[in-house]
Short mmCIF file of C-alpha atoms in Angstrom, two decimals:
data_model
loop_
_atom_site.label_atom_id
_atom_site.label_comp_id
_atom_site.label_asym_id
_atom_site.label_seq_id
_atom_site.Cartn_x
_atom_site.Cartn_y
_atom_site.Cartn_z
CA MET A 1 74.15 117.13 61.19
CA THR A 2 72.47 119.49 63.54
CA ALA A 3 74.38 120.99 66.28
CA ASP A 4 72.27 119.60 68.73
CA LEU A 5 73.23 116.00 67.50
CA ASN A 6 76.87 117.00 67.62
CA GLN A 7 76.53 118.00 71.02
CA PHE A 8 74.78 115.06 72.23
CA LEU A 9 77.55 112.77 70.63
CA LEU A 10 80.18 114.75 72.28
CA GLN A 11 78.43 114.15 75.52
CA ASN A 12 77.72 110.35 74.89
CA PRO A 13 80.80 109.11 72.95
CA ASN A 14 79.32 105.41 73.42
CA PHE A 15 76.68 106.48 70.86
CA ARG A 16 77.31 106.70 67.12
CA VAL A 17 75.07 107.56 63.93
CA LEU A 18 73.57 104.78 61.98
CA SER A 19 71.93 106.81 59.52
CA GLU A 20 70.98 110.79 59.36
CA ILE A 21 67.63 109.81 58.24
CA LYS A 22 65.19 110.23 61.22
CA ASN A 23 68.50 110.45 63.24
CA ASN A 24 69.08 106.76 63.57
CA LEU A 25 71.51 106.23 66.81
CA ILE A 26 72.90 103.40 68.33
CA GLY A 27 74.93 103.08 71.38
CA ASN A 28 75.79 101.39 74.60
CA LEU A 29 74.27 101.93 78.14
CA GLU A 30 75.84 100.98 81.14
CA VAL A 31 73.77 100.07 84.37
CA ASP A 32 75.56 98.71 87.09
CA ASP A 33 77.37 95.60 85.68
CA HIS A 34 75.11 95.29 82.78
CA VAL A 35 75.54 96.41 79.21
CA TYR A 36 72.66 97.29 77.13
CA GLN A 37 72.57 97.98 73.48
CA ILE A 38 70.15 100.98 72.90
CA GLU A 39 68.86 101.87 69.26
CA PHE A 40 66.54 104.61 68.39
CA LEU A 41 65.20 106.98 65.96
CA ALA A 42 64.29 110.76 67.05
CA PRO A 43 62.93 112.57 63.85
CA LYS A 44 62.53 115.47 65.90
CA PHE A 45 66.22 115.48 67.80
CA PRO A 46 66.61 116.50 70.41
CA SER A 47 63.13 116.36 71.32
CA THR A 48 61.39 112.81 72.16
CA ASN A 49 58.52 113.75 69.87
CA GLY A 50 57.81 110.50 67.56
CA MET A 51 60.72 108.69 68.92
CA ALA A 52 61.24 105.00 68.54
CA CYS A 53 63.64 102.97 70.80
CA LYS A 54 64.78 99.36 70.97
CA VAL A 55 67.10 97.94 73.83
CA MET A 56 69.30 95.04 73.56
CA LYS A 57 70.71 92.98 76.30
CA GLY A 58 73.18 90.53 74.48
CA VAL A 59 70.71 88.82 71.79
CA SER A 60 67.45 89.30 73.72
CA GLU A 61 65.39 92.42 73.53
CA ILE A 62 64.24 94.07 76.49
CA SER A 63 60.56 94.94 76.52
CA LEU A 64 59.86 98.61 77.18
CA ASN A 65 55.95 98.11 77.68
CA HIS A 66 56.12 99.11 81.20
CA PHE A 67 58.55 102.01 80.24
CA LYS A 68 56.75 105.09 80.91
CA PRO A 69 59.08 108.13 80.73
CA GLU A 70 57.16 110.86 82.64
CA LYS A 71 59.01 113.96 82.61
CA ALA A 72 61.45 113.44 79.43
CA THR A 73 60.97 115.53 76.64
CA LEU A 74 64.54 115.69 75.48
CA ILE A 75 66.33 112.60 74.18
CA SER A 76 69.40 113.07 77.19
CA GLU A 77 66.47 112.91 79.55
CA TYR A 78 65.04 110.11 78.33
CA LEU A 79 68.27 108.25 78.34
CA LYS A 80 68.56 108.85 82.05
CA GLU A 81 65.08 107.60 82.66
CA LEU A 82 65.79 104.51 80.84
CA GLY A 83 68.96 103.76 82.59
CA GLU A 84 66.83 104.07 85.90
CA PHE A 85 64.17 101.74 84.25
CA LEU A 86 66.78 99.42 83.31
CA ARG A 87 68.50 99.18 86.95
CA ALA A 88 65.26 98.24 88.36
CA ASN A 89 64.77 95.80 85.60
CA THR A 90 67.98 93.82 86.48
CA ILE A 91 66.64 93.16 89.76
CA ARG A 92 63.72 91.69 87.87
CA HIS A 93 62.94 88.80 90.77
CA ARG A 94 62.01 91.50 92.92
CA PRO A 95 59.31 93.00 91.65
CA GLY A 96 58.46 95.36 94.73
CA PHE A 97 61.54 97.63 93.80
CA THR A 98 61.20 100.50 92.24
CA ALA A 99 63.79 102.92 90.48
CA ALA A 100 63.26 105.46 93.31
CA SER A 101 63.15 103.34 95.99
CA ILE A 102 66.29 101.63 95.29
CA ARG A 103 67.87 104.91 94.73
CA ASP A 104 66.91 105.99 98.12
CA PHE A 105 68.52 102.82 99.57
CA LEU A 106 71.59 103.05 97.85
CA HIS A 107 71.79 106.78 99.20
CA GLN A 108 70.97 105.29 102.55
CA LEU A 109 73.94 102.76 102.05
CA GLU A 110 76.54 105.17 100.97
CA LEU A 111 76.00 107.36 103.85
CA LEU A 112 76.03 104.68 106.30
CA SER A 113 79.38 103.44 104.84
CA ARG A 114 81.02 106.63 105.15
CA ASP A 115 79.72 107.17 108.74
CA LEU A 116 81.21 103.49 109.63
CA ARG A 117 84.33 104.05 107.27
CA CYS A 118 83.86 100.39 105.76
CA LYS A 119 83.67 99.12 102.26
CA THR A 120 80.17 97.85 100.95
CA VAL A 121 79.59 95.85 97.92
CA ILE A 122 75.98 94.71 96.71
CA ASN A 123 75.50 91.50 94.50
CA LYS A 124 74.02 92.12 91.12
CA ASP A 125 70.50 90.48 92.30
CA PHE A 126 70.47 93.15 95.02
CA THR A 127 69.69 90.64 97.68
CA VAL A 128 73.09 90.59 99.62
CA ILE A 129 75.17 93.49 100.78
CA LYS A 130 78.62 92.73 102.28
CA LEU A 131 80.32 95.20 104.47
CA THR A 132 84.19 94.65 105.07
CA ASN A 133 87.17 96.70 105.72
CA PHE A 134 85.84 98.25 109.01
CA GLU A 135 88.31 101.05 109.81
CA GLY A 136 90.05 99.99 113.14
CA TYR A 137 88.33 96.43 113.15
CA GLU A 138 90.47 94.79 110.57
CA GLY A 139 89.16 91.31 109.64
CA HIS A 140 85.61 91.74 110.48
CA TYR A 141 83.00 91.40 107.95
CA LEU A 142 79.20 91.56 108.00
CA ASP A 143 76.98 90.08 105.16
CA LEU A 144 73.11 91.17 105.22
CA GLU A 145 70.20 89.81 103.16
CA ILE A 146 68.15 92.33 101.82
CA SER A 147 64.14 91.72 101.79
CA LYS A 148 61.78 93.48 99.27
CA THR A 149 60.94 96.06 101.81
CA PHE A 150 64.75 96.78 102.51
CA GLU A 151 64.79 94.66 105.76
CA ALA A 152 68.12 93.59 106.42
CA THR A 153 68.91 90.02 108.12
CA VAL A 154 72.31 89.04 109.19
CA GLN A 155 73.59 86.30 107.04
CA ARG A 156 77.24 85.75 108.04
CA HIS A 157 79.22 87.85 110.69
CA SER A 158 82.77 87.82 112.04
CA LEU A 159 81.68 87.87 115.57
CA PRO A 160 81.87 84.82 117.61
CA ASP A 161 78.34 83.00 117.31
CA LYS A 162 77.56 82.29 120.80
CA ASP A 163 78.32 83.89 124.36
CA SER A 164 79.64 81.58 127.01
CA PHE A 165 75.69 80.80 127.91
CA GLY A 166 75.20 79.50 124.50
CA ASN A 167 73.07 82.39 123.26
CA ASN A 168 73.40 83.55 119.89
CA LEU A 169 75.31 86.76 120.03
CA PHE A 170 74.26 88.50 117.17
CA SER A 171 71.55 87.44 114.89
CA ILE A 172 68.87 90.44 114.56
CA SER A 173 66.85 91.71 111.63
CA GLY A 174 65.26 95.01 111.04
CA GLY A 175 66.16 98.24 109.08
CA LEU A 176 69.68 98.42 107.80
CA GLU A 177 70.78 101.31 109.85
CA ASN A 178 69.48 99.42 112.87
CA VAL A 179 71.46 96.21 112.48
CA VAL A 180 74.72 97.87 110.97
CA GLY A 181 74.66 100.11 114.08
CA GLN A 182 74.43 97.21 116.32
CA PHE A 183 76.93 95.41 114.86
CA ARG A 184 79.32 98.60 115.05
CA ARG A 185 78.27 98.79 118.61
CA LEU A 186 79.22 95.03 119.32
CA LEU A 187 82.74 95.52 117.58
CA GLU A 188 83.46 98.54 120.06
CA GLN A 189 82.17 96.66 123.02
CA PHE A 190 84.36 93.76 122.29
CA SER A 191 87.47 95.68 121.76
CA ASP A 192 89.11 94.34 125.32
CA PHE A 193 87.82 90.81 124.42
CA TYR A 194 89.87 90.90 121.13
CA SER A 195 92.65 92.89 122.79
CA HIS A 196 92.80 89.78 125.24
CA LEU A 197 93.04 87.23 122.77
CA HIS A 198 95.64 89.08 120.52
CA THR A 199 98.16 89.20 123.49
CA ILE A 200 97.70 85.43 123.93
CA ASP A 201 98.47 84.84 120.16
CA GLU A 202 101.32 87.09 120.47
CA LEU A 203 102.99 85.73 123.56
CA CYS A 204 101.64 82.24 124.06
CA THR A 205 101.93 79.02 121.84
CA VAL A 206 98.42 78.67 120.51
CA VAL A 207 98.08 75.00 119.30
CA GLU A 208 94.37 75.22 118.68
CA PRO A 209 92.76 76.60 116.60
CA MET A 210 95.58 76.79 114.12
CA LEU A 211 93.70 79.24 111.95
CA VAL A 212 92.40 81.97 114.37
CA SER A 213 89.45 83.71 113.26
CA THR A 214 87.48 86.80 114.84
CA LYS A 215 84.89 84.22 115.40
CA HIS A 216 87.08 82.10 118.06
CA ASN A 217 86.52 83.27 121.69
CA TRP A 218 88.92 80.62 123.00
CA ARG A 219 92.44 79.39 122.65
CA MET A 220 94.42 76.42 123.39
CA ILE A 221 97.89 77.21 124.64
CA CYS A 222 100.95 75.32 125.77
CA ILE A 223 101.17 75.60 129.65
CA THR A 224 104.19 72.79 129.69
CA GLU A 225 105.22 70.44 127.22
CA ARG A 226 102.34 68.07 127.58
CA VAL A 227 99.82 70.30 129.59
CA LEU A 228 97.57 72.43 127.39
CA GLY A 229 95.19 75.28 128.87
CA LYS A 230 91.97 75.79 127.09
CA ILE A 231 90.92 79.43 127.77
CA VAL A 232 87.63 80.61 127.10
CA ILE A 233 86.82 84.25 127.24
CA ASP A 234 83.09 85.92 127.52
CA PRO A 235 83.41 88.53 124.69
CA PHE A 236 80.82 90.97 126.97
CA SER A 237 82.83 90.57 130.02
CA PRO A 238 86.59 89.51 128.97
CA SER A 239 87.89 89.08 132.62
CA ALA A 240 85.66 86.66 133.08
CA VAL A 241 87.43 83.71 132.05
CA THR A 242 86.83 79.50 131.77
CA MET A 243 90.06 77.63 132.11
CA ASN A 244 90.14 73.98 131.49
CA PHE A 245 93.43 71.81 131.52
CA ILE A 246 94.17 68.99 128.88
CA GLY A 247 97.19 66.49 129.51
CA PRO A 248 98.15 63.52 131.52
CA THR A 249 95.97 62.72 134.39
CA LEU A 250 98.24 63.94 137.52
CA GLU A 251 99.59 67.02 135.72
CA VAL A 252 96.04 68.10 134.83
CA GLU A 253 95.21 67.65 138.56
CA LYS A 254 98.06 69.71 139.57
CA TYR A 255 97.54 72.76 137.03
CA ARG A 256 93.75 72.74 137.94
CA LYS A 257 94.54 72.87 141.75
CA ILE A 258 96.98 75.74 141.18
CA TYR A 259 94.53 77.65 139.35
CA ASN A 260 91.78 76.91 141.87
CA GLU A 261 94.07 78.04 144.85
CA ASN A 262 95.34 81.30 142.90
CA ILE A 263 92.12 82.45 141.19
CA HIS A 264 91.34 85.17 143.85
CA ARG A 265 94.56 86.87 142.77
CA TRP A 266 92.66 87.86 139.55
CA ASP A 267 92.94 91.36 138.81
CA ILE A 268 90.64 92.89 136.44
CA ASP A 269 92.59 95.64 135.75
CA LEU A 270 95.14 93.49 134.13
CA ASP A 271 94.56 91.29 130.97
CA VAL A 272 94.10 87.70 130.66
CA TYR A 273 97.47 86.71 129.50
CA ARG A 274 98.92 88.78 132.72
CA ASN A 275 96.55 87.16 135.26
CA LEU A 276 97.24 83.72 134.06
CA LEU A 277 101.13 84.44 134.38
CA ARG A 278 100.30 85.42 138.23
CA ILE A 279 98.08 82.57 139.10
CA PHE A 280 100.91 79.97 137.73
CA ASP A 281 103.71 82.21 139.09
CA LEU A 282 105.50 81.98 135.70
CA MET A 283 107.55 84.91 133.90
CA TYR A 284 106.18 83.49 130.56
CA PHE A 285 104.42 80.61 128.82
CA PRO A 286 106.62 78.04 126.52
CA MET A 287 107.07 79.68 123.24
CA LYS A 288 107.55 77.58 120.09
CA MET A 289 111.11 78.31 118.91
CA CYS A 290 110.53 77.70 115.08
CA ASP A 291 107.83 77.11 112.86
CA ASP A 292 109.78 74.21 110.79
CA ASP A 293 107.24 71.45 110.42
CA GLU A 294 110.34 68.79 110.14
CA GLU A 295 111.66 69.75 113.85
CA GLU A 296 108.06 69.06 115.26
CA LYS A 297 107.30 66.02 116.72
CA TYR A 298 104.99 63.83 114.49
CA CYS A 299 101.88 62.05 115.19
CA ASN A 300 102.89 58.33 115.86
CA ILE A 301 100.02 57.00 113.72
CA CYS A 302 100.25 59.18 110.72
CA TYR A 303 103.96 60.07 110.80
CA ILE A 304 102.97 63.77 110.17
CA TYR A 305 102.71 66.91 112.11
CA MET A 306 100.25 69.28 110.40
CA LEU A 307 97.07 67.09 109.58
CA ASP A 308 93.99 69.29 107.95
CA ASP A 309 95.11 72.01 110.43
CA HIS A 310 95.63 70.19 113.57
CA ILE A 311 98.91 69.31 115.23
CA PRO A 312 99.16 66.20 117.43
CA LEU A 313 98.29 66.98 120.88
CA ILE A 314 97.34 63.78 122.78
CA SER A 315 100.25 62.05 125.11
CA CYS A 316 99.36 59.38 127.62
CA ASP A 317 99.69 59.01 131.22
CA ASN A 318 103.15 57.28 131.15
CA PRO A 319 105.54 60.02 131.61
CA ARG A 320 108.52 57.90 130.16
CA CYS A 321 106.21 57.59 126.74
CA ASP A 322 106.74 60.61 124.83
CA LEU A 323 104.62 59.88 121.75
CA VAL A 324 101.75 61.97 120.64
CA PHE A 325 99.01 61.58 118.46
CA HIS A 326 96.37 63.60 116.44
CA VAL A 327 92.93 63.64 117.84
CA ALA A 328 91.48 62.56 114.40
CA CYS A 329 94.23 59.43 113.98
CA LEU A 330 93.35 58.16 117.68
CA LYS A 331 89.55 58.41 116.77
CA GLU A 332 90.29 56.23 113.94
CA TRP A 333 92.02 53.69 115.68
CA PHE A 334 89.69 53.60 118.60
CA SER A 335 86.73 53.52 116.09
CA THR A 336 88.27 50.05 114.58
CA LEU A 337 88.42 48.40 117.95
CA ASP A 338 85.16 47.00 118.36
CA GLU A 339 85.81 45.88 122.05
CA ARG A 340 87.25 48.57 123.62
CA LYS A 341 85.38 51.65 124.76
CA THR A 342 84.33 54.23 122.38
CA PHE A 343 86.30 57.57 122.38
CA LEU A 344 83.71 59.75 123.85
CA ALA A 345 83.38 57.64 126.85
CA VAL A 346 84.97 58.78 130.13
CA THR A 347 87.94 56.23 129.87
CA PHE A 348 88.36 55.91 126.12
CA GLY A 349 91.25 53.80 125.42
CA SER A 350 94.97 53.37 126.15
CA CYS A 351 98.06 54.56 124.23
CA PRO A 352 98.65 52.78 120.95
CA SER A 353 102.34 52.49 121.92
CA CYS A 354 102.67 51.86 125.59
CA LYS A 355 99.22 50.68 126.39
CA GLU A 356 99.10 53.19 129.32
CA LYS A 357 95.77 55.29 130.18
CA LEU A 358 95.02 58.25 128.10
CA SER A 359 93.78 61.01 130.18
CA PRO A 360 89.89 61.72 129.64
CA SER A 361 90.67 65.37 129.62
CA PHE A 362 91.43 64.81 125.81
CA VAL A 363 87.73 64.31 125.53
CA GLN A 364 87.42 68.21 125.28
CA LEU A 365 89.64 68.11 121.82
CA LEU A 366 86.55 66.36 120.61
CA GLU A 367 84.35 69.28 120.66
CA MET A 368 86.27 71.44 118.27
CA MET B 1 117.58 57.85 89.32
CA SER B 2 117.78 55.91 92.48
CA LEU B 3 114.43 54.82 94.18
CA VAL B 4 115.56 56.97 97.10
CA SER B 5 115.72 60.29 95.14
CA LYS B 6 112.74 59.24 93.16
CA MET B 7 110.87 59.09 96.23
CA GLU B 8 112.09 62.01 97.89
CA SER B 9 111.38 64.11 94.96
CA LYS B 10 107.67 62.94 95.00
CA SER B 11 106.59 65.74 96.83
CA SER B 12 103.09 64.90 97.92
CA ALA B 13 102.00 61.03 98.28
CA THR B 14 98.28 60.76 97.89
CA SER B 15 96.64 58.74 100.77
CA PRO B 16 97.44 58.78 104.40
CA SER B 17 98.37 55.37 104.29
CA GLU B 18 100.71 55.86 101.24
CA ARG B 19 102.34 59.06 102.86
CA ARG B 20 102.92 57.02 106.12
CA LEU B 21 104.38 53.78 104.23
CA HIS B 22 106.63 56.22 102.20
CA LYS B 23 108.18 57.49 105.36
CA GLU B 24 108.69 54.27 106.73
CA LEU B 25 110.34 53.06 103.48
CA LEU B 26 112.89 55.98 103.71
CA ALA B 27 113.83 55.58 107.15
CA LEU B 28 114.43 52.01 106.53
CA ILE B 29 116.53 52.32 103.69
CA LYS B 30 118.44 55.47 105.19
CA GLU B 31 118.56 53.92 108.78
CA PRO B 32 118.13 49.84 108.67
CA PRO B 33 118.43 48.35 111.88
CA PRO B 34 121.02 45.68 112.20
CA GLY B 35 120.25 42.37 109.97
CA VAL B 36 117.46 44.16 108.36
CA LYS B 37 117.33 44.94 104.80
CA VAL B 38 114.62 46.15 102.40
CA ASP B 39 114.74 44.99 99.13
CA VAL B 40 114.07 48.37 97.16
CA ASP B 41 113.52 46.62 93.87
CA SER B 42 110.79 44.57 95.31
CA VAL B 43 108.66 47.56 96.62
CA GLY B 44 105.83 48.27 93.78
CA LYS B 45 104.82 51.81 92.76
CA ASN B 46 101.95 51.99 95.28
CA LEU B 47 104.29 50.87 98.04
CA GLN B 48 101.56 47.70 99.15
CA GLU B 49 103.93 45.35 98.72
CA TRP B 50 107.70 44.97 100.28
CA LYS B 51 110.34 42.13 100.59
CA ILE B 52 112.35 42.56 103.54
CA ASN B 53 115.62 40.30 104.12
CA ILE B 54 116.61 39.53 107.72
CA ASP B 55 119.70 37.77 108.71
CA GLY B 56 119.90 35.14 111.45
CA VAL B 57 121.36 36.83 114.57
CA GLU B 58 124.92 35.81 115.62
CA GLY B 59 125.07 33.31 118.47
CA THR B 60 121.55 32.11 117.88
CA LEU B 61 120.46 28.75 116.39
CA TYR B 62 119.87 30.94 113.15
CA GLU B 63 123.25 32.62 112.75
CA GLY B 64 124.46 32.47 109.19
CA GLU B 65 121.11 32.20 107.63
CA HIS B 66 119.12 34.41 105.66
CA PHE B 67 115.44 34.56 105.27
CA GLN B 68 112.95 36.98 103.38
CA LEU B 69 109.81 38.22 104.69
CA LEU B 70 106.77 39.49 102.57
CA PHE B 71 104.89 42.45 103.89
CA LYS B 72 101.51 43.34 102.12
CA PHE B 73 99.66 46.62 103.20
CA ASN B 74 96.24 47.45 102.44
CA ASN B 75 94.73 51.14 102.14
CA LYS B 76 93.63 51.29 106.18
CA TYR B 77 97.42 50.83 107.03
CA PRO B 78 98.49 51.35 109.76
CA PHE B 79 95.01 51.02 111.33
CA ASP B 80 95.05 47.48 109.83
CA SER B 81 97.72 45.39 110.51
CA PRO B 82 100.15 44.23 107.59
CA GLU B 83 100.04 40.81 106.06
CA VAL B 84 103.57 39.35 107.17
CA THR B 85 104.82 35.77 106.02
CA PHE B 86 108.29 34.40 105.26
CA ILE B 87 108.74 33.45 101.73
CA GLY B 88 111.49 32.06 99.48
CA SER B 89 113.23 28.80 99.87
CA ASN B 90 114.48 29.09 103.65
CA ILE B 91 111.51 29.32 105.72
CA PRO B 92 112.87 29.16 109.08
CA VAL B 93 112.28 26.16 111.26
CA HIS B 94 110.78 27.47 114.36
CA PRO B 95 107.69 26.44 116.74
CA HIS B 96 105.88 29.39 115.65
CA VAL B 97 106.85 29.40 111.93
CA TYR B 98 104.52 27.11 109.55
CA SER B 99 106.22 25.54 106.81
CA ASN B 100 104.34 27.88 104.36
CA GLY B 101 105.66 30.66 105.68
CA HIS B 102 102.74 31.96 108.20
CA ILE B 103 103.62 33.34 111.23
CA CYS B 104 102.21 33.03 114.68
CA LEU B 105 102.70 36.05 116.22
CA SER B 106 100.14 38.09 118.14
CA ILE B 107 101.30 41.97 117.09
CA LEU B 108 100.45 40.80 113.44
CA THR B 109 96.57 40.38 114.39
CA ASP B 110 94.95 41.00 117.80
CA ASP B 111 97.99 42.98 119.57
CA TRP B 112 98.60 45.27 116.44
CA SER B 113 98.55 48.96 117.13
CA PRO B 114 99.17 51.90 114.91
CA ALA B 115 102.15 52.82 116.90
CA LEU B 116 103.96 49.48 115.53
CA SER B 117 105.86 49.83 112.21
CA VAL B 118 107.38 47.59 109.67
CA GLN B 119 110.72 48.05 111.36
CA SER B 120 109.26 47.05 114.92
CA VAL B 121 107.52 44.20 113.43
CA CYS B 122 110.89 42.75 111.73
CA LEU B 123 112.69 43.35 114.81
CA SER B 124 109.98 41.50 116.76
CA ILE B 125 110.26 38.55 114.33
CA SER B 126 114.25 38.90 114.63
CA SER B 127 113.87 38.64 118.53
CA MET B 128 111.29 35.60 118.24
CA LEU B 129 113.98 33.92 116.08
CA SER B 130 116.71 34.71 118.36
CA SER B 131 115.10 33.16 121.43
CA CYS B 132 114.51 30.00 119.89
CA ARG B 133 116.02 27.09 122.03
CA GLU B 134 114.98 23.97 119.82
CA LYS B 135 114.41 24.13 115.81
CA LYS B 136 111.26 22.62 115.41
CA ARG B 137 107.96 23.17 113.37
CA PRO B 138 104.82 23.90 115.19
CA PRO B 139 103.11 20.51 116.41
CA ASP B 140 100.19 21.22 113.93
CA ASN B 141 102.17 22.10 110.90
CA THR B 142 100.76 19.54 108.65
CA LEU B 143 97.21 20.06 109.52
CA TYR B 144 97.39 23.57 109.28
CA VAL B 145 99.39 24.12 105.90
CA LYS B 146 96.90 21.72 104.32
CA THR B 147 93.78 23.59 105.50
CA CYS B 148 94.71 27.15 106.39
CA ASN B 149 93.67 30.26 104.19
CA LYS B 150 96.22 31.74 102.12
CA ASN B 151 96.05 34.99 104.29
CA PRO B 152 97.64 34.34 107.84
CA LYS B 153 95.40 37.32 109.46
CA LYS B 154 92.26 34.97 108.58
CA THR B 155 93.62 32.23 110.88
CA LYS B 156 92.41 32.58 114.46
CA TRP B 157 95.31 32.35 116.09
CA TRP B 158 95.84 30.87 119.50
CA TYR B 159 98.86 32.45 121.01
CA HIS B 160 99.52 29.65 123.24
CA ASP B 161 103.25 30.02 123.98
CA ASP B 162 105.09 33.24 124.70
CA THR B 163 108.30 32.12 125.87
CA VAL B 164 109.66 30.75 122.64
#
């Protein structure tokens, strides 16, 4: 065995000699997640002169008809170019890609993820990039679809979908750097918005959504035992808040009035939580003492507390009737009563227990 | 293993209707209201049929008598009312109870609400019996029993008299 061949085997431990006649070698080449079996004959080792090569992936042979190593005169260079050819080949559905353009793109991506301090994952087909673990913005993610020309289109992201005017917050396409840069700027811009919501999550009893995500720009909290407040915050101007009250008709009117009379006391230097305390002249909002399901008041229709991530929130206008119901259970009940008005109508039925009216403010709960 | 412990160990009852029946049954076994006793052995695996014994209340026309109610539930319970009839050898003689066991009681059909329960139905029936001043069959008993559907919920009841 020649010294050259020995050195090659040391540098490429995946390869072994099948036969020393014409230097017949076999071995594996790993490209991204794919493993290729390479067998070659190199009579003039280490030169590629008179070389023959066969590539197998599993049981199928990969055609090398389009593989034209340009610079390779040595076997080691040949294998390096072969690896790049195969990498481009794995993205076979994307004919526009070349090894060089992919390399450039990957390089760009690596720089970006270093700049943004986030984690990037590319799928096998090279069609989707997932960016996660943004440093300082935990829980956020951005999935991009990559076109043949390496244009990025937002597929999924962790920001709220619409602003308070119903406009799409973030759905742009363009160069990778542009799209990711804009996402990053929004994250920074929204930091007050997220911190306001975080305080509410920490210091209030949030009853909806039960599973809070970075996409939610609202919270429904307990103001009293029966009255809920729905707070919607505009991510772009987090001190602009829309507040709605949900609960028995008279109590809702009372809290609506207090809110309207004191809204002028809003101080934009304070966060939303503290402003709301000022408005209602409270030290704190009622907090749930325990998370034990058994202790909770269950829905008087299905007899359970947590139903598909919702808790029973609806109670009627009768102060002596203390039963509560899930939105879904009441909806189902009203839908079985053909002569009664539908749930969506302004007056939508009565308490299944005491027959007292249910406040129309609950209609908002349906929109969730 | 008793039925109660068997049921308590059954961690996840499947359908919402089964889940609710399961809870109602446990509560009725553990804390039965006076004069109401669920016949645990009669409760089938799927909880869709229960027999409940009720006693005539002291100081009423039915004192000392024992009756048995059959509850049948479908999978739409509690959105759909249970089918409730008296069964057995002793059908109470009452102006709202037919001799085939059918009961004319509005909460069992038109006035049913999912906020009602097996227990509240039993108590309503018991109080319906207790407020009776004269033991007699409904005036249309003979005709009704001859012509009615087996399922009392199919009868278009005319709730003519709430005072008895």
